[in-house]
Structure formats: structure tokens, C-alpha cells
Short mmCIF file of C-alpha atoms and ligand atoms in Angstrom, two decimals:
data_model
loop_
_atom_site.label_atom_id
_atom_site.label_comp_id
_atom_site.label_asym_id
_atom_site.label_seq_id
_atom_site.Cartn_x
_atom_site.Cartn_y
_atom_site.Cartn_z
CA MET G 1 -2.02 25.03 -15.73
CA ARG G 2 0.53 23.52 -13.18
CA THR G 3 2.07 20.08 -13.61
CA THR G 4 3.24 17.98 -10.49
CA HIS G 5 5.65 15.21 -11.02
CA PHE G 6 5.75 13.27 -7.91
CA GLN G 7 8.86 11.23 -8.97
CA TRP G 8 11.72 11.52 -11.58
CA TRP G 9 11.09 8.72 -13.55
CA TYR G 10 9.00 8.43 -16.61
CA ARG G 11 5.15 7.64 -15.91
CA MET G 12 2.96 6.54 -18.70
CA ILE G 13 -0.45 8.10 -17.59
CA ASP G 14 -0.95 11.82 -17.56
CA LEU G 15 -4.16 12.84 -15.51
CA TYR G 16 -5.53 16.64 -16.50
CA THR G 17 -7.93 17.40 -13.87
CA SER G 18 -9.26 19.97 -11.28
CA PRO G 19 -10.86 19.51 -7.72
CA THR G 20 -14.26 18.48 -8.63
CA PRO G 21 -16.41 15.33 -8.45
CA ASN G 22 -15.51 14.23 -11.99
CA GLY G 23 -11.87 14.78 -11.28
CA TYR G 24 -11.73 13.08 -8.28
CA LYS G 25 -13.42 9.95 -9.96
CA VAL G 26 -10.11 9.46 -11.58
CA SER G 27 -7.39 9.97 -8.78
CA VAL G 28 -9.24 7.67 -6.96
CA THR G 29 -9.58 5.46 -9.25
CA LEU G 30 -5.89 5.57 -10.27
CA GLU G 31 -5.06 5.54 -6.36
CA GLU G 32 -6.90 2.56 -6.06
CA MET G 33 -5.34 0.58 -8.86
CA GLY G 34 -2.20 1.38 -7.78
CA ILE G 35 -1.03 3.14 -10.95
CA ALA G 36 1.67 5.95 -10.95
CA TYR G 37 0.42 9.08 -13.08
CA ASN G 38 1.65 12.73 -13.65
CA VAL G 39 -1.10 15.01 -12.35
CA HIS G 40 -1.80 18.42 -14.74
CA SER G 41 -3.84 20.73 -12.73
CA VAL G 42 -6.47 22.29 -15.03
CA ASN G 43 -7.59 25.83 -13.88
CA LEU G 44 -11.35 26.05 -15.01
CA ARG G 45 -11.78 29.51 -13.91
CA GLU G 46 -8.95 30.51 -16.18
CA GLN G 47 -10.61 28.30 -19.08
CA ASP G 48 -7.74 25.86 -19.46
CA GLN G 49 -10.27 23.50 -20.36
CA LYS G 50 -10.83 25.65 -23.55
CA GLN G 51 -7.97 26.12 -24.97
CA ASP G 52 -6.26 24.58 -28.04
CA TRP G 53 -3.95 22.15 -26.11
CA PHE G 54 -6.84 20.81 -24.46
CA LEU G 55 -9.20 20.66 -26.97
CA LYS G 56 -6.89 18.63 -28.96
CA MET G 57 -7.64 15.74 -26.27
CA ASN G 58 -11.04 16.31 -25.51
CA PRO G 59 -13.01 18.48 -27.85
CA ASN G 60 -15.82 18.29 -25.10
CA GLY G 61 -13.78 20.92 -23.33
CA ARG G 62 -14.17 19.23 -19.55
CA ILE G 63 -12.30 17.58 -17.11
CA PRO G 64 -10.92 14.87 -16.26
CA VAL G 65 -8.58 13.73 -19.20
CA ILE G 66 -6.39 10.67 -19.24
CA VAL G 67 -3.46 10.27 -21.64
CA ASP G 68 -1.89 7.30 -21.79
CA ARG G 69 1.80 7.99 -23.69
CA ASP G 70 2.33 4.23 -23.71
CA ALA G 71 -0.68 3.14 -25.93
CA ASN G 72 0.22 5.94 -28.83
CA ASP G 73 -0.92 9.14 -26.99
CA LEU G 74 -4.42 7.23 -26.82
CA THR G 75 -6.99 9.28 -24.51
CA ILE G 76 -8.86 6.63 -22.05
CA MET G 77 -11.52 6.36 -19.94
CA PRO G 78 -10.71 3.97 -17.17
CA ALA G 79 -12.34 0.40 -17.31
CA ASP G 80 -12.88 -2.43 -14.86
CA SER G 81 -12.45 -5.77 -16.31
CA ALA G 82 -14.29 -7.90 -13.45
CA GLY G 83 -18.15 -7.90 -13.75
CA ARG G 84 -17.63 -5.46 -16.90
CA ALA G 85 -21.62 -5.20 -17.50
CA GLN G 86 -22.90 -4.55 -14.11
CA VAL G 87 -19.98 -1.71 -13.50
CA MET G 88 -20.76 -0.24 -16.69
CA GLN G 89 -24.45 -0.05 -15.69
CA TRP G 90 -23.50 1.71 -12.61
CA LEU G 91 -21.04 3.58 -14.36
CA MET G 92 -23.69 4.63 -16.77
CA PHE G 93 -25.87 5.86 -13.99
CA GLN G 94 -23.41 8.18 -12.65
CA MET G 95 -22.58 9.57 -15.77
CA SER G 96 -26.16 9.78 -17.51
CA GLY G 97 -27.93 10.52 -13.82
CA ILE G 98 -26.23 11.40 -10.79
CA GLY G 99 -23.70 13.39 -12.17
CA PRO G 100 -25.70 15.66 -14.36
CA MET G 101 -28.71 15.89 -12.03
CA MET G 102 -26.44 17.31 -8.98
CA GLY G 103 -24.34 19.16 -11.33
CA GLN G 104 -27.46 20.68 -12.31
CA ALA G 105 -28.67 20.95 -8.83
CA ASN G 106 -25.30 22.96 -8.18
CA VAL G 107 -26.07 25.44 -11.00
CA PHE G 108 -29.50 26.37 -9.96
CA TYR G 109 -28.86 26.19 -5.99
CA ARG G 110 -25.49 27.53 -5.97
CA TYR G 111 -24.21 29.36 -8.85
CA PHE G 112 -27.23 30.77 -10.90
CA PRO G 113 -28.08 34.56 -9.95
CA GLU G 114 -31.45 34.22 -10.26
CA LYS G 115 -33.34 31.65 -7.73
CA VAL G 116 -35.85 29.27 -10.05
CA PRO G 117 -37.30 27.26 -7.35
CA ALA G 118 -38.75 25.04 -9.59
CA ALA G 119 -35.26 24.15 -11.40
CA ILE G 120 -33.85 23.69 -7.68
CA GLU G 121 -36.33 21.30 -6.62
CA ARG G 122 -36.67 19.51 -9.94
CA PHE G 123 -33.11 18.65 -9.73
CA GLN G 124 -32.60 18.10 -6.26
CA ASN G 125 -35.46 15.69 -6.31
CA GLU G 126 -34.38 13.89 -8.94
CA SER G 127 -31.17 13.86 -7.27
CA ARG G 128 -33.17 12.30 -4.39
CA ARG G 129 -34.80 9.81 -6.14
CA LEU G 130 -31.67 8.64 -7.79
CA PHE G 131 -30.17 8.05 -4.58
CA GLU G 132 -32.73 5.97 -3.51
CA VAL G 133 -32.15 3.75 -6.60
CA LEU G 134 -28.55 3.18 -5.06
CA GLU G 135 -30.10 2.76 -1.65
CA LEU G 136 -32.21 -0.33 -3.35
CA ARG G 137 -29.25 -1.72 -4.66
CA LEU G 138 -26.92 -1.24 -1.78
CA ALA G 139 -29.63 -3.05 0.75
CA GLU G 140 -28.78 -6.10 -1.48
CA SER G 141 -25.10 -5.71 -2.41
CA GLU G 142 -22.00 -4.72 -0.52
CA TRP G 143 -20.81 -2.68 -3.47
CA LEU G 144 -22.82 -1.41 -6.80
CA ALA G 145 -21.30 -4.23 -8.77
CA ASP G 146 -20.17 -7.46 -7.28
CA GLU G 147 -16.87 -6.47 -6.46
CA TYR G 148 -15.50 -2.62 -5.49
CA SER G 149 -15.05 -1.05 -8.55
CA ILE G 150 -15.07 2.46 -10.39
CA ALA G 151 -18.93 2.27 -10.48
CA ASP G 152 -18.64 2.66 -6.53
CA ILE G 153 -16.06 5.44 -6.81
CA ALA G 154 -17.61 7.56 -9.82
CA ASN G 155 -20.81 7.48 -7.97
CA TRP G 156 -19.31 8.19 -4.63
CA CYS G 157 -17.21 11.21 -5.64
CA TRP G 158 -20.78 12.69 -6.51
CA VAL G 159 -23.10 11.26 -3.45
CA ARG G 160 -20.38 12.70 -1.01
CA THR G 161 -21.12 16.08 -1.97
CA TYR G 162 -24.90 16.08 -1.53
CA LYS G 163 -24.78 18.84 0.76
CA TRP G 164 -23.13 21.04 -1.29
CA SER G 165 -26.22 20.47 -3.68
CA GLY G 166 -28.88 20.71 -1.22
CA VAL G 167 -29.93 17.08 -1.78
CA ASP G 168 -31.62 15.19 1.07
CA ALA G 169 -29.79 11.99 2.18
CA ASP G 170 -31.45 10.97 5.14
CA GLY G 171 -32.90 7.99 6.01
CA LEU G 172 -30.80 6.03 3.29
CA PRO G 173 -28.80 3.63 5.71
CA ASN G 174 -27.21 1.64 3.39
CA LEU G 175 -26.21 4.73 1.22
CA LYS G 176 -24.46 6.00 4.42
CA ARG G 177 -22.96 2.63 5.48
CA TRP G 178 -21.36 2.88 1.20
CA ARG G 179 -20.67 6.19 1.65
CA ASP G 180 -18.69 5.70 5.21
CA ALA G 181 -17.17 2.89 3.46
CA ILE G 182 -15.46 4.25 0.94
CA ARG G 183 -14.25 7.26 2.85
CA GLU G 184 -12.22 4.81 5.25
CA ARG G 185 -10.18 3.51 2.05
CA PRO G 186 -6.46 5.26 2.03
CA ALA G 187 -6.99 5.21 -1.99
CA ALA G 188 -10.13 7.41 -1.65
CA GLN G 189 -8.18 9.85 0.63
CA ARG G 190 -5.46 10.18 -1.35
CA GLY G 191 -7.69 10.62 -4.46
CA LEU G 192 -9.32 13.58 -2.70
CA LEU G 193 -5.76 15.62 -2.52
CA VAL G 194 -5.45 15.49 -6.22
CA PRO G 195 -4.32 17.83 -8.05
CA ASP G 196 -4.59 19.63 -4.43
CA LYS G 197 -5.85 19.65 -0.86
CA THR G 198 -8.99 21.76 -0.85
CA PRO G 199 -10.61 23.16 2.60
CA ASN G 200 -14.14 22.11 3.37
CA ILE G 201 -15.92 25.12 2.61
CA LEU G 202 -19.70 24.26 3.74
CA ASN G 203 -19.02 26.00 7.09
CA ASP G 204 -17.51 28.99 5.96
CA ASP G 205 -19.96 31.25 4.21
CA ASN G 206 -17.21 33.81 2.79
CA ALA G 207 -15.75 30.99 0.89
CA LYS G 208 -18.94 29.63 -0.15
CA LYS G 209 -19.73 32.74 -1.81
CA ALA G 210 -16.18 33.61 -3.50
CA PHE G 211 -16.41 29.33 -4.89
CA SER G 212 -20.02 29.91 -5.94
CA GLU G 213 -18.95 33.41 -7.89
CA GLY G 214 -16.36 31.77 -9.61
CA ALA G 215 -18.40 28.78 -10.68
CA ARG G 216 -21.20 31.19 -11.83
CA GLN G 217 -19.12 33.14 -13.92
CA ASN G 218 -17.82 29.74 -15.51
CA VAL G 219 -21.56 28.46 -15.92
CA GLN G 220 -22.53 31.84 -17.62
CA ARG G 221 -19.52 32.23 -19.89
N1 GSH R 301 -18.89 13.04 -18.93
C1 GSH R 301 -17.82 13.85 -17.92
C2 GSH R 301 -18.32 15.45 -17.58
C3 GSH R 301 -16.93 16.10 -16.88
C4 GSH R 301 -17.32 17.43 -16.33
O1 GSH R 301 -18.78 17.87 -16.19
N2 GSH R 301 -16.30 18.37 -16.00
C5 GSH R 301 -16.40 19.69 -15.43
C6 GSH R 301 -15.95 19.35 -14.05
S1 GSH R 301 -16.81 18.30 -12.90
C7 GSH R 301 -15.67 20.46 -16.39
O2 GSH R 301 -14.80 20.48 -16.73
N3 GSH R 301 -16.40 21.81 -16.28
C8 GSH R 301 -15.69 23.07 -16.87
C9 GSH R 301 -16.35 23.53 -18.34
O3 GSH R 301 -17.47 23.05 -18.33
O4 GSH R 301 -15.92 24.39 -18.81
C10 GSH R 301 -17.75 13.00 -16.85
O5 GSH R 301 -18.46 12.34 -16.65
O6 GSH R 301 -16.16 13.11 -16.23
#
């Protein structure tokens, strides 16, 4: 694990993260909120997230983790106060739908050594169905809740990676408008640089292979 202290003074928020959609959800949010934080880069391939020191913070052994040193070392999830019910609804949509379905699409489409067409299709089709639900909402509203919120950020961090998951995002104009609008936000751009700037590997077959191999080892461990 590597720790980056951007400035010398004491910061209350410690973020333990990796360059993945679930990691970016939090760094993009913190950037958007303008909250100062320390970045602890967790190496998933080295299994940092399964070490005792990490499991004490999150027994689930997964990133991201926020520790708020100002709240008695409380481990927290980000929250938005405005339109809380609406925000929670769309945040849960990401956590129970978009994330798990696209995550499993990645596993079967990219990482698993055996190609199981039924599983690939199932997770890609279900992700597409969820994209269509987002499309319906975004046809009537600029953002998922009434205001831009963690709900947009959490869903966007996944949806933007649709090509990696092999999910069809064509013919969803409002989803595209929303994707493009968030991509333009400086905080979103900064958040994607945490914990490191990662290259776009979609057009590089060797890099894709190397990344998928690392992920395969993780998935099968
Ligand atoms: N429910 C969590 C899921 C977090 C999650 O799946 N994290 C993945 C990276 S995207 C992870 O830490 N994987 C490592 C492992 O399972 O060992 C969230 O929504 O953020």
C-alpha cells in the first residue's frame, strides 16, 4: 500500500482506494464536495484488502473505505442531505444493480478462463436493462435525484465503463447526455486520477490481456 499526502497539514478523511469504479465513486465525490483527504492506494492484486489491518476497517475486504479521524475513527459511507430519499434510492440502484451486474459481466466477459455464453449474456443483458431504467429517469430529469449527487457519481463511475463490460449503450440519448455532462465536470476528472492516473487500455490488446489476467487471479483466489 502506498500513501499520498498531498499537503503537509492534517486531514481528517483517509480514503483507502484503488483505480476501479467503486474506488472512483468516492474520490469523485470527495473532489466534488471539496473535502481534503489523504489517499491510501490499496493494491488489490497484492491482496492488501485481505490483510488484518484492512479487515479491521472493512470486514468485507473490499475497497473503498473512508475513515473519518474526526469522528472517533468512524468508518463512513458518503451521504448527501438534499433529497436524501431520492438519492438513496438511486444509490441503492447502483449498489444492488449496476455495480453487481456490470461487475459480473466483467468477470464472465473478461476474466473467467472458461467462456460461458449464457452467463455473459445474462449479465450484459441485465446491465442493458438497468441502463434503460436510467434512460427513463434521465428523460424526465437532468440528474437521477433532483440535484447532482452521489447517486449520479456512483452510477456514472460504472456506466462509463460499459465498453469494458461489453454492454450495449447505443440508442440511449439521455444516458449519453448525462454521461457526457458528468465527464465535463472538473471534479469528476480529478477524481479519476485517484489513486493514480491509469491509461485507457481498451485499444491495447496486450494491456487488456495483462489486466484481465491479474483480475482473473484475483477472482479465482
Ligand atoms: N459494495 C461495495 C463493493 C466494493 C467492491 O466490490 N470493491 C472491489 C473493487 S471495485 C474490491 O475491492 N475487490 C477486491 C476483492 O474483492 O478482493 C461498493 O459499492 O463500493
